[in-house]
mmCIF file of C-alpha atoms and ligand atoms in Angstrom:
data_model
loop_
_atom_site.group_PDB
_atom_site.id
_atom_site.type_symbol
_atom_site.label_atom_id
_atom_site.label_comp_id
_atom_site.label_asym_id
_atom_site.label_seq_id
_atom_site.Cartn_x
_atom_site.Cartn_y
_atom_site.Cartn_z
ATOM 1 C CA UNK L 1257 31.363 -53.222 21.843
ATOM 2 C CA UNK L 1258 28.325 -51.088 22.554
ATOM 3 C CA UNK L 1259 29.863 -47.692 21.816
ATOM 4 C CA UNK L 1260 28.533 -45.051 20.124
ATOM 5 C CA UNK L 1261 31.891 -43.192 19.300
ATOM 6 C CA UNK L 1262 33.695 -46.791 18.564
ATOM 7 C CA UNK L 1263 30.609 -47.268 16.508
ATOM 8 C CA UNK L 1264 31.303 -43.699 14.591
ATOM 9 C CA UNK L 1265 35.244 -44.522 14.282
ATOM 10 C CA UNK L 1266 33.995 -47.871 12.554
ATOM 11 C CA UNK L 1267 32.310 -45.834 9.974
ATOM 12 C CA UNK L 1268 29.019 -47.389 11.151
ATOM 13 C CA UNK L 1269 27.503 -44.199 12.453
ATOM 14 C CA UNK L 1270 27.447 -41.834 10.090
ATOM 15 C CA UNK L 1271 29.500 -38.249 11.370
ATOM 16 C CA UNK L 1272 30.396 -35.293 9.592
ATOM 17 C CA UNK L 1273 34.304 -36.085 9.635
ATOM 18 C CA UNK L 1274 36.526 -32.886 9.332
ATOM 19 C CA UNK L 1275 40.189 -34.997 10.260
ATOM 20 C CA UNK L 1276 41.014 -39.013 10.528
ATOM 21 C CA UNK L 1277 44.266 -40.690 10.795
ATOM 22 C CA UNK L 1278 45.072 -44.094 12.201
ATOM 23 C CA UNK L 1279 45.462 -43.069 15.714
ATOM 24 C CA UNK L 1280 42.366 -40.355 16.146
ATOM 25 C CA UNK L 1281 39.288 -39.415 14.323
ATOM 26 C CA UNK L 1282 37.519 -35.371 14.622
ATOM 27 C CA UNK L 1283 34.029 -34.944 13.588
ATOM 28 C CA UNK L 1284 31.787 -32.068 14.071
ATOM 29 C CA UNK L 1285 29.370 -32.448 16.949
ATOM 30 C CA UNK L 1286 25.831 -33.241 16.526
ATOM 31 C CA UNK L 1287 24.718 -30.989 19.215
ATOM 32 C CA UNK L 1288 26.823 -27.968 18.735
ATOM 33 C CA UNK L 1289 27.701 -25.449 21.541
ATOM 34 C CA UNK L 1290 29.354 -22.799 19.180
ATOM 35 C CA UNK L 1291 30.082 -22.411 15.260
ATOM 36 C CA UNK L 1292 32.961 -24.580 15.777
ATOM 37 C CA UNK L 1293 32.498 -27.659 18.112
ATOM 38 C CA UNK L 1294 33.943 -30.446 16.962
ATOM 39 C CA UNK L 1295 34.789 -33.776 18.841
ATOM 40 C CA UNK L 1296 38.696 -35.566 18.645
ATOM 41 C CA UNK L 1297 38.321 -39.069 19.647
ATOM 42 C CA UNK L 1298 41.065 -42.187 19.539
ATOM 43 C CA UNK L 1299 40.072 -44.815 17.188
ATOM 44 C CA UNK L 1300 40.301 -47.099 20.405
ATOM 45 C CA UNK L 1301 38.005 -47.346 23.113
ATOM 46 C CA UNK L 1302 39.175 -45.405 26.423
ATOM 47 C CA UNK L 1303 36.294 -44.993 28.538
ATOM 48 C CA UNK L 1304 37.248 -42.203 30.815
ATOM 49 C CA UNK L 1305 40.703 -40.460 31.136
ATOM 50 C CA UNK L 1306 40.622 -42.011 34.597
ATOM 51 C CA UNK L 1307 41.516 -45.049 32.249
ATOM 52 C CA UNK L 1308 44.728 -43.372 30.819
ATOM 53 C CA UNK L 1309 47.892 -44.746 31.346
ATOM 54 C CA UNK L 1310 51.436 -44.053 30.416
ATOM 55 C CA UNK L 1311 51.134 -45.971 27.467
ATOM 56 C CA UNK L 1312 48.383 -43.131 26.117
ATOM 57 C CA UNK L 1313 50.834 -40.562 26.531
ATOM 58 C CA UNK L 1314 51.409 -39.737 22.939
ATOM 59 C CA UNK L 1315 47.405 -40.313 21.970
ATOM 60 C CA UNK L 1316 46.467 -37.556 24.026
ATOM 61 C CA UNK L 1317 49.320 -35.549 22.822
ATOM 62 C CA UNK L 1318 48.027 -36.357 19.225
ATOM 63 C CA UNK L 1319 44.469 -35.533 19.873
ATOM 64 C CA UNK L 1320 45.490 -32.079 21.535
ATOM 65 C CA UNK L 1321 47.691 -31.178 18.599
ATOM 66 C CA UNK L 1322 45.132 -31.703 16.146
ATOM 67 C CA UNK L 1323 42.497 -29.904 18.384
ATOM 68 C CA UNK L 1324 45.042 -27.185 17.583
ATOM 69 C CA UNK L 1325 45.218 -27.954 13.869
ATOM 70 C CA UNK L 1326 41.692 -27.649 13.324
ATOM 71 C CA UNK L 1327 41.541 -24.330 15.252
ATOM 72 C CA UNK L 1328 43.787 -23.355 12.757
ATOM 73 C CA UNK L 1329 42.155 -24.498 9.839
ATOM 74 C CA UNK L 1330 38.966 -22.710 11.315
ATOM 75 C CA UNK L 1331 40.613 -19.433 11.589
ATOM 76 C CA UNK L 1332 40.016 -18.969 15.473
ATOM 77 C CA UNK L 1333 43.535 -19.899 15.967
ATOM 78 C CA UNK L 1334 43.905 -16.550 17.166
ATOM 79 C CA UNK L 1335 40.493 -15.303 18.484
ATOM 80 C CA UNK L 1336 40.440 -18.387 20.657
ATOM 81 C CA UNK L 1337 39.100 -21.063 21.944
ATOM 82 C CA UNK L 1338 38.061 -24.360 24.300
ATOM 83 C CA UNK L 1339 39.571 -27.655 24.756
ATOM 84 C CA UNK L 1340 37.414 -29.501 27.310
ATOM 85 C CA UNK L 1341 37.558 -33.708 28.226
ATOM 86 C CA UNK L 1342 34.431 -34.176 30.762
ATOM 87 C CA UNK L 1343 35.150 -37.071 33.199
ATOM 88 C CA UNK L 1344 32.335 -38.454 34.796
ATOM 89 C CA UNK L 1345 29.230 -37.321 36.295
ATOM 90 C CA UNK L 1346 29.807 -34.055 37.825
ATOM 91 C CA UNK L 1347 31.245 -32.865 34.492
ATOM 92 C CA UNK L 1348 28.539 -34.077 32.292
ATOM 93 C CA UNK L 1349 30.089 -36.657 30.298
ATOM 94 C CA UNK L 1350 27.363 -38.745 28.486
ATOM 95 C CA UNK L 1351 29.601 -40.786 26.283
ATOM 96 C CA UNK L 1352 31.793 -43.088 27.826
ATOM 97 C CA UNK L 1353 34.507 -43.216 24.775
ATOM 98 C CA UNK L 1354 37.316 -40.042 25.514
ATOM 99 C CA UNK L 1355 36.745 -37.766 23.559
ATOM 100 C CA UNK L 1356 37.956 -33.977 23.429
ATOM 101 C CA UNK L 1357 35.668 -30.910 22.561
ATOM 102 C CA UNK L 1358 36.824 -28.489 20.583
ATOM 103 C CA UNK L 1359 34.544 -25.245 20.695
ATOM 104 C CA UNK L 1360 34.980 -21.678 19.323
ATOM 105 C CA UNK L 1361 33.924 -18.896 17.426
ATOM 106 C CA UNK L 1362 32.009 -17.320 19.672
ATOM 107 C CA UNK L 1363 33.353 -15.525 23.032
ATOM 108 C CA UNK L 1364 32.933 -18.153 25.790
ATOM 109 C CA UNK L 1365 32.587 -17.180 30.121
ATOM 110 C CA UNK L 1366 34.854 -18.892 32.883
ATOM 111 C CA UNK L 1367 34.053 -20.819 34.870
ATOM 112 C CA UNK L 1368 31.200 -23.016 33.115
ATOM 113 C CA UNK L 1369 28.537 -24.010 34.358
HETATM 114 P P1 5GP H 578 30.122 -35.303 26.758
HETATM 115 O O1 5GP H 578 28.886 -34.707 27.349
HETATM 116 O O2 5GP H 578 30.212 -36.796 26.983
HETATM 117 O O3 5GP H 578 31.392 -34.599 27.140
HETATM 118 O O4 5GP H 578 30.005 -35.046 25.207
HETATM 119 C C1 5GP H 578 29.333 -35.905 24.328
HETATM 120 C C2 5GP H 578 29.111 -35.118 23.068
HETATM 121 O O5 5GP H 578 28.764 -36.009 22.038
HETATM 122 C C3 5GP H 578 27.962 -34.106 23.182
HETATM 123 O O6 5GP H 578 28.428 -32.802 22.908
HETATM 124 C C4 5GP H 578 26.957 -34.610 22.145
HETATM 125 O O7 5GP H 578 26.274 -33.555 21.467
HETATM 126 C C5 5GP H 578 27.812 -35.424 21.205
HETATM 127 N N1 5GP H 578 27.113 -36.510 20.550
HETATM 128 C C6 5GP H 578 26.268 -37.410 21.137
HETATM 129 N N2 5GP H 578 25.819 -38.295 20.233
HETATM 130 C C7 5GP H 578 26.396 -37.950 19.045
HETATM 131 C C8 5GP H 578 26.313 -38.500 17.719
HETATM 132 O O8 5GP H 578 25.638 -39.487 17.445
HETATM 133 N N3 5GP H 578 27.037 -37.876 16.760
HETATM 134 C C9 5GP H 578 27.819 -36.784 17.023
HETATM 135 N N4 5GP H 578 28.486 -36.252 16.004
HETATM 136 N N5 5GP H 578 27.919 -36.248 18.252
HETATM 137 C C10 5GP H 578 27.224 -36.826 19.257
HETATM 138 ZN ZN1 ZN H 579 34.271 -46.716 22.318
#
């Protein structure tokens, strides 16, 4: 498939990979919006969370956990911080794998943009 995030799961883009298991991988963003942004992704392809179904349940549990995790690990645990999934257009999603952001260390504004 003609993915770029299935492609960076794969190992065949190279990331800059701060958590895997066999479930979910978390690499740091190549574009980053703050000092931490880092993207959790499932190892398989969901295109949109409009795609979820019951059977994901415990995926997106996973990925939101470890979102948490790595906040921790970061230290901004406690300062704070973002977990975003864009769906579709009007949100600005331009990869069509799900994938959640994680972003901190900086003070962020509500709403966005
Ligand atoms: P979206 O806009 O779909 O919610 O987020 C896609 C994210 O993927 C963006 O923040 C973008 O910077 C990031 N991204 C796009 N291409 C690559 C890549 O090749 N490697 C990494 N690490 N991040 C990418
Ligand atoms: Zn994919």
């Amino acid at each position: 498939m003609n993915c770029l995030f299935c492609k960076i799961a794969a190992g065949e883009i190279p990331s800059k990979q701060v958590y895997q298991d066999d479930e979910v991988i978390a690499f740091d963003d190549i574009n980053p919006q703050a000092p931490t942004h880092v993207l959790i992704i499932p190892r398989r392809h969901i295109a949109t969370l409009n795609d979820l179904t019951e059977t994901d349940d415990a995926l997106i549990a996973a990925m939101t956990r470890r979102a948490a995790a790595i906040a921790k690990e970061r230290r901004i645990d406690q300062a704070g911080y973002r977990t975003v999934f864009n769906c579709n257009g009007d949100a600005g999603q331009t990869v069509f794998h799900i994938h959640l952001h994680l972003i901190g260390g900086r003070r962020m504004s509500w709403p966005p943009g």
